[in-house]
Each structure stands twice: as C-alpha cells, then as structure tokens.
Tab-separated table of C-alpha atoms in Angstrom:
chain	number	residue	atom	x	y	z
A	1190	UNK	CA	-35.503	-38.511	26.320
A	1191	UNK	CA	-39.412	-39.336	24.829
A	1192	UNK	CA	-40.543	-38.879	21.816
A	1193	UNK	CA	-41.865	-35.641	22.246
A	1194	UNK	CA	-38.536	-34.104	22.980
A	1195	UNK	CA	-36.965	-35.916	20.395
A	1196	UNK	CA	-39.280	-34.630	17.682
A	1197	UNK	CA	-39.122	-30.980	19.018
A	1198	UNK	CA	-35.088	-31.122	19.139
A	1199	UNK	CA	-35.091	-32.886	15.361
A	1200	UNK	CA	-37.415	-29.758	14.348
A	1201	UNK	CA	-35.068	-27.830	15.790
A	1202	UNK	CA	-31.964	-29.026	13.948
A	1203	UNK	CA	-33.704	-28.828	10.748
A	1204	UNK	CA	-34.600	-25.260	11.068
A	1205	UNK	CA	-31.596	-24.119	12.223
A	1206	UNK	CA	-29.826	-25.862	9.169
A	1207	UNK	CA	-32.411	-24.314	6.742
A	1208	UNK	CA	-31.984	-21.074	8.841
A	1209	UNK	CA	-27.867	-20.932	8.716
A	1210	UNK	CA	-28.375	-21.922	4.563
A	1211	UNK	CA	-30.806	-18.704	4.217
A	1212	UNK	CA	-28.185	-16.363	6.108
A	1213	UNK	CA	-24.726	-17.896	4.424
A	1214	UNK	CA	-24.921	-15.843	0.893
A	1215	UNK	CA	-25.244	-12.354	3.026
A	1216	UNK	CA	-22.644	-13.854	6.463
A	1217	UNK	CA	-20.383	-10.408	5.618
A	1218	UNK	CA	-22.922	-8.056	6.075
A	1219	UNK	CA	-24.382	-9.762	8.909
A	1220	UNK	CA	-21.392	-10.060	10.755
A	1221	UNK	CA	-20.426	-6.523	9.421
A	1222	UNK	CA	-24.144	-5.589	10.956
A	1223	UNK	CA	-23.294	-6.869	14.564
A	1224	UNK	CA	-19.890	-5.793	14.669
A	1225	UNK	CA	-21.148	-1.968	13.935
A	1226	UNK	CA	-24.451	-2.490	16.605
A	1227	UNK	CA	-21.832	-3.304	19.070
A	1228	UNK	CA	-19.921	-0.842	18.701
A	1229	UNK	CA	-23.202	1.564	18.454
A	1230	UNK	CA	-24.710	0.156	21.583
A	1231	UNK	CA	-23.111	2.245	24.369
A	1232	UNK	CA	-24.422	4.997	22.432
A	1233	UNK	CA	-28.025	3.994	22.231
A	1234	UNK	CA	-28.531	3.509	25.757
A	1235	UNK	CA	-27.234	6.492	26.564
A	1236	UNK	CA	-29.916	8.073	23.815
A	1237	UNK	CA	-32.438	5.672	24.984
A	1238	UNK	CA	-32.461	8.046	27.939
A	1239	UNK	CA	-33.351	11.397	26.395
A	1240	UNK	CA	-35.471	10.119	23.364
A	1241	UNK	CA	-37.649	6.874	22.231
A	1242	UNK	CA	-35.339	3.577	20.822
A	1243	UNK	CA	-36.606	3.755	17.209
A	1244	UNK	CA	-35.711	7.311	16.720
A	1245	UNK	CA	-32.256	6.657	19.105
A	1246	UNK	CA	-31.400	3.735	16.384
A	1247	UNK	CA	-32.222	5.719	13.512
A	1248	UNK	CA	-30.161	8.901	14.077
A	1249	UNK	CA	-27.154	5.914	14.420
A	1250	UNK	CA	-27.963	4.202	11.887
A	1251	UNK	CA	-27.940	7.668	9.796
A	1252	UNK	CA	-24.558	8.475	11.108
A	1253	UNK	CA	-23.281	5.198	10.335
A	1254	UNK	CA	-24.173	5.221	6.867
A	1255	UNK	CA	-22.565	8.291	6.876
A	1256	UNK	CA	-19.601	7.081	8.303
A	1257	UNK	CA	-19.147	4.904	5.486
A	1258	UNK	CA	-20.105	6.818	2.220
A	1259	UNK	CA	-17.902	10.294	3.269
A	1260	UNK	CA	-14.371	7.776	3.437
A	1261	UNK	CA	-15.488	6.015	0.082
A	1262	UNK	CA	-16.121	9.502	-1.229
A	1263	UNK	CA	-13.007	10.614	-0.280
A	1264	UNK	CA	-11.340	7.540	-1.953
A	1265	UNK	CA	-13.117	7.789	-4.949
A	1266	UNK	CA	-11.983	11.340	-5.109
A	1267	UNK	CA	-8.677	10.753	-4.651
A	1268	UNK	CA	-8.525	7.471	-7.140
A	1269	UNK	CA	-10.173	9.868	-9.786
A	1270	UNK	CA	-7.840	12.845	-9.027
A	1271	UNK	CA	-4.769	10.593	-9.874
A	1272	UNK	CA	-6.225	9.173	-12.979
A	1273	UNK	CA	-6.490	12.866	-14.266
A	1274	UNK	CA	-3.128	14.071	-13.132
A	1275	UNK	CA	-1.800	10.511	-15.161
A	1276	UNK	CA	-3.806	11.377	-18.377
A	1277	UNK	CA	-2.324	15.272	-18.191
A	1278	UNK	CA	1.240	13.647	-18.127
A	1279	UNK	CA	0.225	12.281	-21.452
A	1280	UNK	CA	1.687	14.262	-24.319
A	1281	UNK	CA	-0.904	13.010	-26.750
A	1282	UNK	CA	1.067	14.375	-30.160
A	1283	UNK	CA	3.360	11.686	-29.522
A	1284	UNK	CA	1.013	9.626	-29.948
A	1285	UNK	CA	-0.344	10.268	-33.464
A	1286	UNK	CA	-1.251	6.564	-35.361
A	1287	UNK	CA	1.402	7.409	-38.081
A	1288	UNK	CA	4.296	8.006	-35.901
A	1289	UNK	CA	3.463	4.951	-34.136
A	1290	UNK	CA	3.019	2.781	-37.119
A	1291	UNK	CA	6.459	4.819	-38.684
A	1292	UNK	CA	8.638	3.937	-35.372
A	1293	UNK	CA	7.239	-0.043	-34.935
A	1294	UNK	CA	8.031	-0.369	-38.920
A	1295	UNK	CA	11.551	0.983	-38.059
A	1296	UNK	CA	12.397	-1.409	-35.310
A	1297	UNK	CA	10.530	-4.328	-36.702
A	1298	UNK	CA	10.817	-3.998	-40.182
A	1299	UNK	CA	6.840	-4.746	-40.468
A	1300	UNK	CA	4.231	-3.057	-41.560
A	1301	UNK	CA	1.432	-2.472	-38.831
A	1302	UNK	CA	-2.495	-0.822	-38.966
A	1303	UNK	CA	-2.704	0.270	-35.935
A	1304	UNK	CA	-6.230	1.426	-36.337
A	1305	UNK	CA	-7.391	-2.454	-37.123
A	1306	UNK	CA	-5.347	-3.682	-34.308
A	1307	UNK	CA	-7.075	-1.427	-31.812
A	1308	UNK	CA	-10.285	-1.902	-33.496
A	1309	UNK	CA	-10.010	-5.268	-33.312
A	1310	UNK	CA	-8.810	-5.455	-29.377
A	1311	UNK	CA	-11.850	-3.014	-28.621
A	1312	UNK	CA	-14.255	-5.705	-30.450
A	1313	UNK	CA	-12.717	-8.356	-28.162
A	1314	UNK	CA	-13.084	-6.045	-24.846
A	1315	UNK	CA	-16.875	-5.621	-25.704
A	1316	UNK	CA	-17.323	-9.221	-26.350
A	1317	UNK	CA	-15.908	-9.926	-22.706
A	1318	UNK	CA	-17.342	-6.984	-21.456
A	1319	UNK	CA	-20.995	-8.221	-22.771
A	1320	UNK	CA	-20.127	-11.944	-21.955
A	1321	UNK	CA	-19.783	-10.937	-18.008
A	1322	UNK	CA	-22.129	-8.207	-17.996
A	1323	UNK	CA	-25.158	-10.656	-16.415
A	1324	UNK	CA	-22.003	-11.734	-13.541
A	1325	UNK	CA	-21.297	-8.163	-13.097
A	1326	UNK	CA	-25.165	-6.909	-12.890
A	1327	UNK	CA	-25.583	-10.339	-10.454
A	1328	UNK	CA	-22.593	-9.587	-8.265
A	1329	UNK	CA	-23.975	-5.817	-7.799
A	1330	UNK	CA	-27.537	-6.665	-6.722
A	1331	UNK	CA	-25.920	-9.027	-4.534
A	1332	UNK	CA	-23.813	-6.093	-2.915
A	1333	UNK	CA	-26.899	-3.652	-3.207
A	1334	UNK	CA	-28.949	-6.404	-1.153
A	1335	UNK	CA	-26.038	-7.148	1.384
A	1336	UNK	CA	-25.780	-3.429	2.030
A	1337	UNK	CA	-29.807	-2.976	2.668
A	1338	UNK	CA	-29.876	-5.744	4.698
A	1339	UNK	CA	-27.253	-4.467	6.851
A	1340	UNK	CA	-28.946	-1.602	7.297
A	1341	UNK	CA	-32.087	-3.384	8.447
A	1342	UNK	CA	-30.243	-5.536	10.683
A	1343	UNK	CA	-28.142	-2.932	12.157
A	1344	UNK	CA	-31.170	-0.680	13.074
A	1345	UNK	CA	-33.164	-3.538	14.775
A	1346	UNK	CA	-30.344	-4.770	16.902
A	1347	UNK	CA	-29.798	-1.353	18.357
A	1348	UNK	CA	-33.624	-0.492	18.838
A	1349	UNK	CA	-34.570	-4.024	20.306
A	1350	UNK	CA	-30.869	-5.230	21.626
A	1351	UNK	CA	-32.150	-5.452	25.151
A	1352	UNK	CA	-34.714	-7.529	24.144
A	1353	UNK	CA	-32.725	-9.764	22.250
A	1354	UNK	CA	-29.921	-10.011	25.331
A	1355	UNK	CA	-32.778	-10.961	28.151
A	1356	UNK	CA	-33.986	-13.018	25.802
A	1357	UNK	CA	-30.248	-15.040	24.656
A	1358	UNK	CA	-30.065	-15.161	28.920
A	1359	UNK	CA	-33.028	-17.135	29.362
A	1360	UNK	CA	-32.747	-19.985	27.050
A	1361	UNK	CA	-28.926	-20.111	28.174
A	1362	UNK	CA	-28.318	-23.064	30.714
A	1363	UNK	CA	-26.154	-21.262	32.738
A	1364	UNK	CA	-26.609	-19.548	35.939
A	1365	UNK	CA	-26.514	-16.002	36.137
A	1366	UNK	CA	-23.251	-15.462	37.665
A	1367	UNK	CA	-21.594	-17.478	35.150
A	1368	UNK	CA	-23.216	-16.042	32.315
A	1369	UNK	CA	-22.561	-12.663	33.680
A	1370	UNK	CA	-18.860	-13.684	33.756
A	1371	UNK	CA	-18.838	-15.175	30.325
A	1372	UNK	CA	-20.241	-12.225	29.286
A	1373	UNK	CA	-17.538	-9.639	30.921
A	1374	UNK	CA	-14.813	-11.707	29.967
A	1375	UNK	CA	-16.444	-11.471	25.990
A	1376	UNK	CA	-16.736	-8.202	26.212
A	1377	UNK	CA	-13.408	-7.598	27.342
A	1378	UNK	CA	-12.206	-9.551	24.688
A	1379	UNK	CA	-14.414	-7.840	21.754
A	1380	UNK	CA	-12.903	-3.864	23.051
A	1381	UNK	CA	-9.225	-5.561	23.001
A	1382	UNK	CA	-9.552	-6.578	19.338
A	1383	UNK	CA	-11.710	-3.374	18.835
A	1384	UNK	CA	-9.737	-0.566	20.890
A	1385	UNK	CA	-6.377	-2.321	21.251
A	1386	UNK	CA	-5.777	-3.489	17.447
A	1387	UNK	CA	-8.396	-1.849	15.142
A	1388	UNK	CA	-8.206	1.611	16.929
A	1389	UNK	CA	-4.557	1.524	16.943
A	1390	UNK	CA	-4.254	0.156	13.076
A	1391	UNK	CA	-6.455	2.876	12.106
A	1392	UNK	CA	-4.369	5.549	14.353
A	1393	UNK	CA	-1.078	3.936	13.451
A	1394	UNK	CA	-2.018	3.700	9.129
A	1395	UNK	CA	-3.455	7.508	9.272
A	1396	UNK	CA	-0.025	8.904	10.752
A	1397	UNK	CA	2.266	7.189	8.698
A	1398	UNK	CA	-0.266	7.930	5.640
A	1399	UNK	CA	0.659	11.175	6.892
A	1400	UNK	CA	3.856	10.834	6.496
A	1401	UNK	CA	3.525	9.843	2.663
A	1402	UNK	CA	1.729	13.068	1.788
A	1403	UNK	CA	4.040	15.008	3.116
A	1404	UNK	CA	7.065	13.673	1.242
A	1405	UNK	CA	5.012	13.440	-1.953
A	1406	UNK	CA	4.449	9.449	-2.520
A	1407	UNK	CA	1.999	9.344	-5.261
A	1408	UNK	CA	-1.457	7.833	-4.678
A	1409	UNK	CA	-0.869	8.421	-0.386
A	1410	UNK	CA	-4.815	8.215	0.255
A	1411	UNK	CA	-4.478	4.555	-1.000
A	1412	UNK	CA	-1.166	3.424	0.553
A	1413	UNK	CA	-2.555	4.947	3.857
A	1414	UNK	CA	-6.113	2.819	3.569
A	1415	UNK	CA	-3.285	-0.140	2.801
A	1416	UNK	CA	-1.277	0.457	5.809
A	1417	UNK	CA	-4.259	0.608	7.859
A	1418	UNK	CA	-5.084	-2.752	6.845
A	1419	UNK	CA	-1.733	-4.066	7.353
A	1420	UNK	CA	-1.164	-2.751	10.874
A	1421	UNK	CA	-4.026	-5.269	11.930
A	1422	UNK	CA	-1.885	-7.689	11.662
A	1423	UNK	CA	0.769	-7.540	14.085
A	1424	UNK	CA	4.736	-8.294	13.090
A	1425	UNK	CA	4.061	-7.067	9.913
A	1426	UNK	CA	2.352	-3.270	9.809
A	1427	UNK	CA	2.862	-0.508	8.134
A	1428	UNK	CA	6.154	-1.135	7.293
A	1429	UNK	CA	5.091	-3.290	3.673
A	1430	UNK	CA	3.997	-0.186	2.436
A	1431	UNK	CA	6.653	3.081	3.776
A	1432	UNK	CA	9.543	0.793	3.743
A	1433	UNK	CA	8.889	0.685	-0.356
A	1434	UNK	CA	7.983	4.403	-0.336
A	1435	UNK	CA	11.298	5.260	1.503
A	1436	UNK	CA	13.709	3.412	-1.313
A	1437	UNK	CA	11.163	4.935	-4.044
A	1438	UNK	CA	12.322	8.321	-3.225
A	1439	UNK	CA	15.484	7.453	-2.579
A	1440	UNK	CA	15.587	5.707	-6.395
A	1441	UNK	CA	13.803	8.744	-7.698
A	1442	UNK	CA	17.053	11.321	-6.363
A	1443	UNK	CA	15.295	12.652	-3.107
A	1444	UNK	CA	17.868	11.388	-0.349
A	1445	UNK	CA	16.788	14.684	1.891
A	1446	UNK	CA	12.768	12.979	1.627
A	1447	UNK	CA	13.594	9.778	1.459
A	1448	UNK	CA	15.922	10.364	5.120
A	1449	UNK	CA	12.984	12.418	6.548
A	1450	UNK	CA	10.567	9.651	5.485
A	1451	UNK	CA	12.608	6.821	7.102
A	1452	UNK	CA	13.339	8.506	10.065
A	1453	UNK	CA	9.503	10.145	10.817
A	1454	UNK	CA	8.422	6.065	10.068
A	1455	UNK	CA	10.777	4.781	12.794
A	1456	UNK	CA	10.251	7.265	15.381
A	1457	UNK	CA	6.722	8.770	15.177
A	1458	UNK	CA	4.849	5.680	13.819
A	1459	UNK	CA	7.090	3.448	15.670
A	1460	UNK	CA	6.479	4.984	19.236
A	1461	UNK	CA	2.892	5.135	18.648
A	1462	UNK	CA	2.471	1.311	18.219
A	1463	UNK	CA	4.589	0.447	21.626
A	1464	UNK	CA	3.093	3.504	23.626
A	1465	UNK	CA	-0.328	3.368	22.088
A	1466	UNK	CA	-0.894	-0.649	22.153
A	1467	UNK	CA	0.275	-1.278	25.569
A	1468	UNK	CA	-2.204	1.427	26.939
A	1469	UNK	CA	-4.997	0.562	25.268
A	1470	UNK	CA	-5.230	-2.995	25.674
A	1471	UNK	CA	-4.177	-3.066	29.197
A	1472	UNK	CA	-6.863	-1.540	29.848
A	1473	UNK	CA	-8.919	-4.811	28.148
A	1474	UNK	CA	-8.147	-7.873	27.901
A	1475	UNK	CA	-4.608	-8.796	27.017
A	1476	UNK	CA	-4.343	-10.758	23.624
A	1477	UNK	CA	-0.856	-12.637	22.508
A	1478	UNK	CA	0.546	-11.334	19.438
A	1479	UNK	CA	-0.123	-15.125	18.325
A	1480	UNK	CA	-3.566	-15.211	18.800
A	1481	UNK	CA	-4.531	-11.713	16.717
A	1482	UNK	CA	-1.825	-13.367	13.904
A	1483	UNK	CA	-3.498	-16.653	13.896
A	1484	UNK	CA	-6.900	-14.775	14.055
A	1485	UNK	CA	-6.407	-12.321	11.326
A	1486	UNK	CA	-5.156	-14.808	8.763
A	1487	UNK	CA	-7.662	-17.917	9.842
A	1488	UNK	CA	-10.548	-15.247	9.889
A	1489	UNK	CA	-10.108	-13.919	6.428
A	1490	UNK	CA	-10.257	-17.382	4.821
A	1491	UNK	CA	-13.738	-18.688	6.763
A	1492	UNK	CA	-14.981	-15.240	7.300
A	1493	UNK	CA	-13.641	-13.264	4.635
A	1494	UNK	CA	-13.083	-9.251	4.837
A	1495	UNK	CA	-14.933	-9.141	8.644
A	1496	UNK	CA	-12.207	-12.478	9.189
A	1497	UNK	CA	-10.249	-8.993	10.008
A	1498	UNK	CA	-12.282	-8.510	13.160
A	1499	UNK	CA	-13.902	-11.639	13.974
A	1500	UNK	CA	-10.938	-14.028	13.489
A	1501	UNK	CA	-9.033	-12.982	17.136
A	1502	UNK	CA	-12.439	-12.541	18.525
A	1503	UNK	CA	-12.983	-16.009	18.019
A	1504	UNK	CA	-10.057	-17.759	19.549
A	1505	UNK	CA	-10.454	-14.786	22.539
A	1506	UNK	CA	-14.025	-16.036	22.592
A	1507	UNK	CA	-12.521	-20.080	22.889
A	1508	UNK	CA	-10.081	-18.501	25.778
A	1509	UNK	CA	-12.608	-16.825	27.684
A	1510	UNK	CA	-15.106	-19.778	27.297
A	1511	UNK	CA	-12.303	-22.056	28.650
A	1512	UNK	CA	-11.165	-19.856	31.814
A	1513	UNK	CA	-15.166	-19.707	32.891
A	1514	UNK	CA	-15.325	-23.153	32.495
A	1515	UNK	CA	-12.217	-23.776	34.660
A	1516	UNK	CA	-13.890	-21.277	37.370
A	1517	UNK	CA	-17.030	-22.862	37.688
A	1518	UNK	CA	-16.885	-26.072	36.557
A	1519	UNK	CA	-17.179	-28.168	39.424
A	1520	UNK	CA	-19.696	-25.975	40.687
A	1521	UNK	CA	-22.035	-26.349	37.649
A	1522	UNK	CA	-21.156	-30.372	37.517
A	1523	UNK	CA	-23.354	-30.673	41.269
A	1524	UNK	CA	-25.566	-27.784	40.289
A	1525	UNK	CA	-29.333	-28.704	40.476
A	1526	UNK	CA	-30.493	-29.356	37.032
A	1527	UNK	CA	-27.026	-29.350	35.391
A	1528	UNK	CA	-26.919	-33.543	35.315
C-alpha cells in the first residue's frame, strides 16, 4: 500500500467515525426508518410503474404516518376512557377534608390538616415538576426531531432506493453471483423475522386481546398492545399477560369467564401460534427458537425498542453471511483480484 492509499483509507476512517457519532443520538429512528422503507419497498416499485417515484414515496410515506398516529389515537383513547370510568367510581362525599381528618384522628389519636399536608406535597410536586421541566422540554425536541427525521429518511430511501442498491453493489468486492446470493439469503432472513415472528405476534396479541374484551378484563386495549410485544419473544408469549387475567376473574367470582377465558387462550390463541408460525416461516427462512430469543433480548439492550426487530436479524444476517462464505469461498480465494 503507498501513501496515497493510505491517506485516502485514514480519511476514510475518520469520516466514518465522525459520521457514525453524528447518526448515534437519532440510531432508533434510523433503524425504525429502514425497517419501515423495507417493508414499503415492494410497494413502491409496483407504484413506480403507474406514477413518478417522488409522488409513489410520498403517498407511502402519508400512509405510514398514518399508520402510526390512528393506533396511538386509539390508545390514547382508550388510556383516557379508563381514567374517566376510574374517577366516576369515585364517590367524592366520602371524601370531604373533615371526615378525613375526623377518621385519621380516630385511628391515630393525632390531629392532622389535611389541607397543609396536601398543600405542602403540591408545593413539592411543582418544585420537581419545574426542576425537570428543561429534561422534559429536551427529551421532547429530541423525540420531535427523531420523528422528522424519520420521515425524511423514510421518504428518500423509497424514492431513490434503487439508486442507493446499484450503488452499495458497486463498491462491494464481491462478484455478482455472490452478492446476489448474500442478498437472497438476507432477504429471506429479514421476511422470516418480519412475516414469521412480527406478523404472527401482532396476529397472535390481537386475538387473545380479543379474548380479554370479551370477558371484560379492564384496560384490554393495553394488555393486548402488551401481549403483542410479548409474543415476539418466543417461549414466553402471550401467556404473561391472559394467564393473570384468567385467575383475576376467577379471584373476582366469575368461574363461568374465567373457564371461557382459559379455555379460548389454549385453544384459539394456542393453535394459531403452531398453525400460523410453521406456515409462514416455511415459506422464509427457518430461524431456531434460540436465535429470535437470543436476538430479541441482545437487540433491546444495543439497539433498544427496534432491538425487537433488528436483534434476530442480526445473528440471521451472521448465519447467512457464514453459509455464502462456505459456498464460495474457495472460489473467491483464486478469484482474479480477490488476493
């Protein structure tokens, strides 16, 4: 190597390291932003056919927004609709200062002011409040900028993906047959952790979330958004969350619900995990139970939140890197160029 080279390669390192620390603070909604324009892509080539890219990625970007606000909506709704149904439970004449002070007196045999106590607890609440308020306003530009940036990021990679494809193939030292085997073998790893676990967490959390509402478990919009979660990882599911709900009704004196509840769980959400699953990611690429465990948990602490997704892709990524490299490796060791 001469000096020239070395210099260039040196430049290189350094911009790539000032590069990766300019990206770091917003790595969630960047990988959030490439997971989603993956996803999206199918669909903008097929648009790409009847209309021009920038107004192809725009009408997805559009419905991807949408995608998200409507759910968080819906959430919000249903968070707020509990919160008034538990402040109408309140009977607030029990609640009168006097009574209160009367009944503490009674069992304690001291004398309490209420109204300075609370008054005094509200002071300390506004201190704290005030003393975080510049976190608070930091942490939700932060978000606010994340989110934008997405937004930006996810257009561009769906109008000008091709571009940026032929243009990852060129400076990759590989020749085309390998990287077009690298590059079916990703893919068939990305739709396994996509299709064969996301798909079927989302599929498997929404039925038994069903399953909640219709017995009457309080708050069943969350605990479904919970199970969802949980049925990524596999060995575990939704069971955290209707195996609880099942013994709460049968605490609360509704054996008939709590039966229905237990029995719906086993069979409906059961058979859809071991008909579903198998189907789905047969028709991928087949990923051990190990691997997605291993992903899911190592993801979420380097990756955070999107450790949910990327974390198997990953190690299916380090799989599929290693099975091209045992197909073509002794061909690439006496390919011209490749010493």
């Amino acid at each position: 190597m001469n000096l020239s080279k070395g210099f260039l390669l040196a430049l290189i390192a350094l911009f790539a390291y000032l590069s990766l620390l300019l990206v770091l603070p917003f790595s969630q909604y960047i990988l959030g932003a490439i997971l989603i324009a993956y996803v999206l892509y199918p669909i903008q080539e097929r648009l790409e056919r009847r209309m021009s890219p920038a107004i192809a990625a725009g009408g997805l970007v559009a419905l991807a927004i949408a995608g998200f606000v409507v759910p968080l909506l819906v959430v919000v709704a249903a968070v707020a609709s509990d919160a008034r149904r538990l402040l109408e439970q309140v009977n607030t004449d029990s609640l009168e200062m006097a009574e209160l002070e009367r009944a503490i007196e009674e069992q304690t045999g001291r004398t309490v002011d209420l109204p300075s106590v609370l008054a005094d607890a509200a002071q300390n609440v506004g201190s704290v409040v005030l003393g975080r308020s510049t976190e608070w306003f930091s942490a939700i530009t932060h978000v606010l900028v994340g989110l934008g940036l997405a937004v930006f990021l996810l257009y561009y990679l769906l109008k000008d993906g091709s571009d940026l494809l032929a243009w990852m193939r060129e400076l990759t030292p590989l020749p085309d047959d390998v990287q077009d085997d690298f590059y079916q073998r990703l893919d068939e790893v990305m739709w396994a952790v996509l299709a064969g676990h996301v798909l079927i967490a989302i599929i498997q959390g929404t039925i038994a979330g069903l399953g909640l509402l219709a017995t009457g478990v309080p708050n069943a919009a969350f605990w479904t958004f919970v199970m969802i979660i949980l049925s990524l990882i596999p060995l575990i599911g939704s069971f955290m969350v209707w195996g609880p709900a099942v013994i709460y009704l049968g605490l609360t004196g509704d054996l008939l619900l709590a039966a229905g509840l237990f029995g719906y769980s086993v069979i409906v959400v059961g058979l859809s995990d071991d008909y579903l699953r198998p189907i789905v990611v047969d028709r991928y690429a087949e990923l051990n139970p190990s691997v997605i465990i291993l992903g899911v948990l190592g993801g979420v602490y380097a990756f955070g939140v999107m450790g949910l997704f990327y974390g198997p892709v990953v190690l299916g990524a380090l799989i599929a890197t290693l099975a091209v490299m045992n197909d073509h490796y002794d061909r690439l060791e006496n390919e011209p160029g490749m010493q």
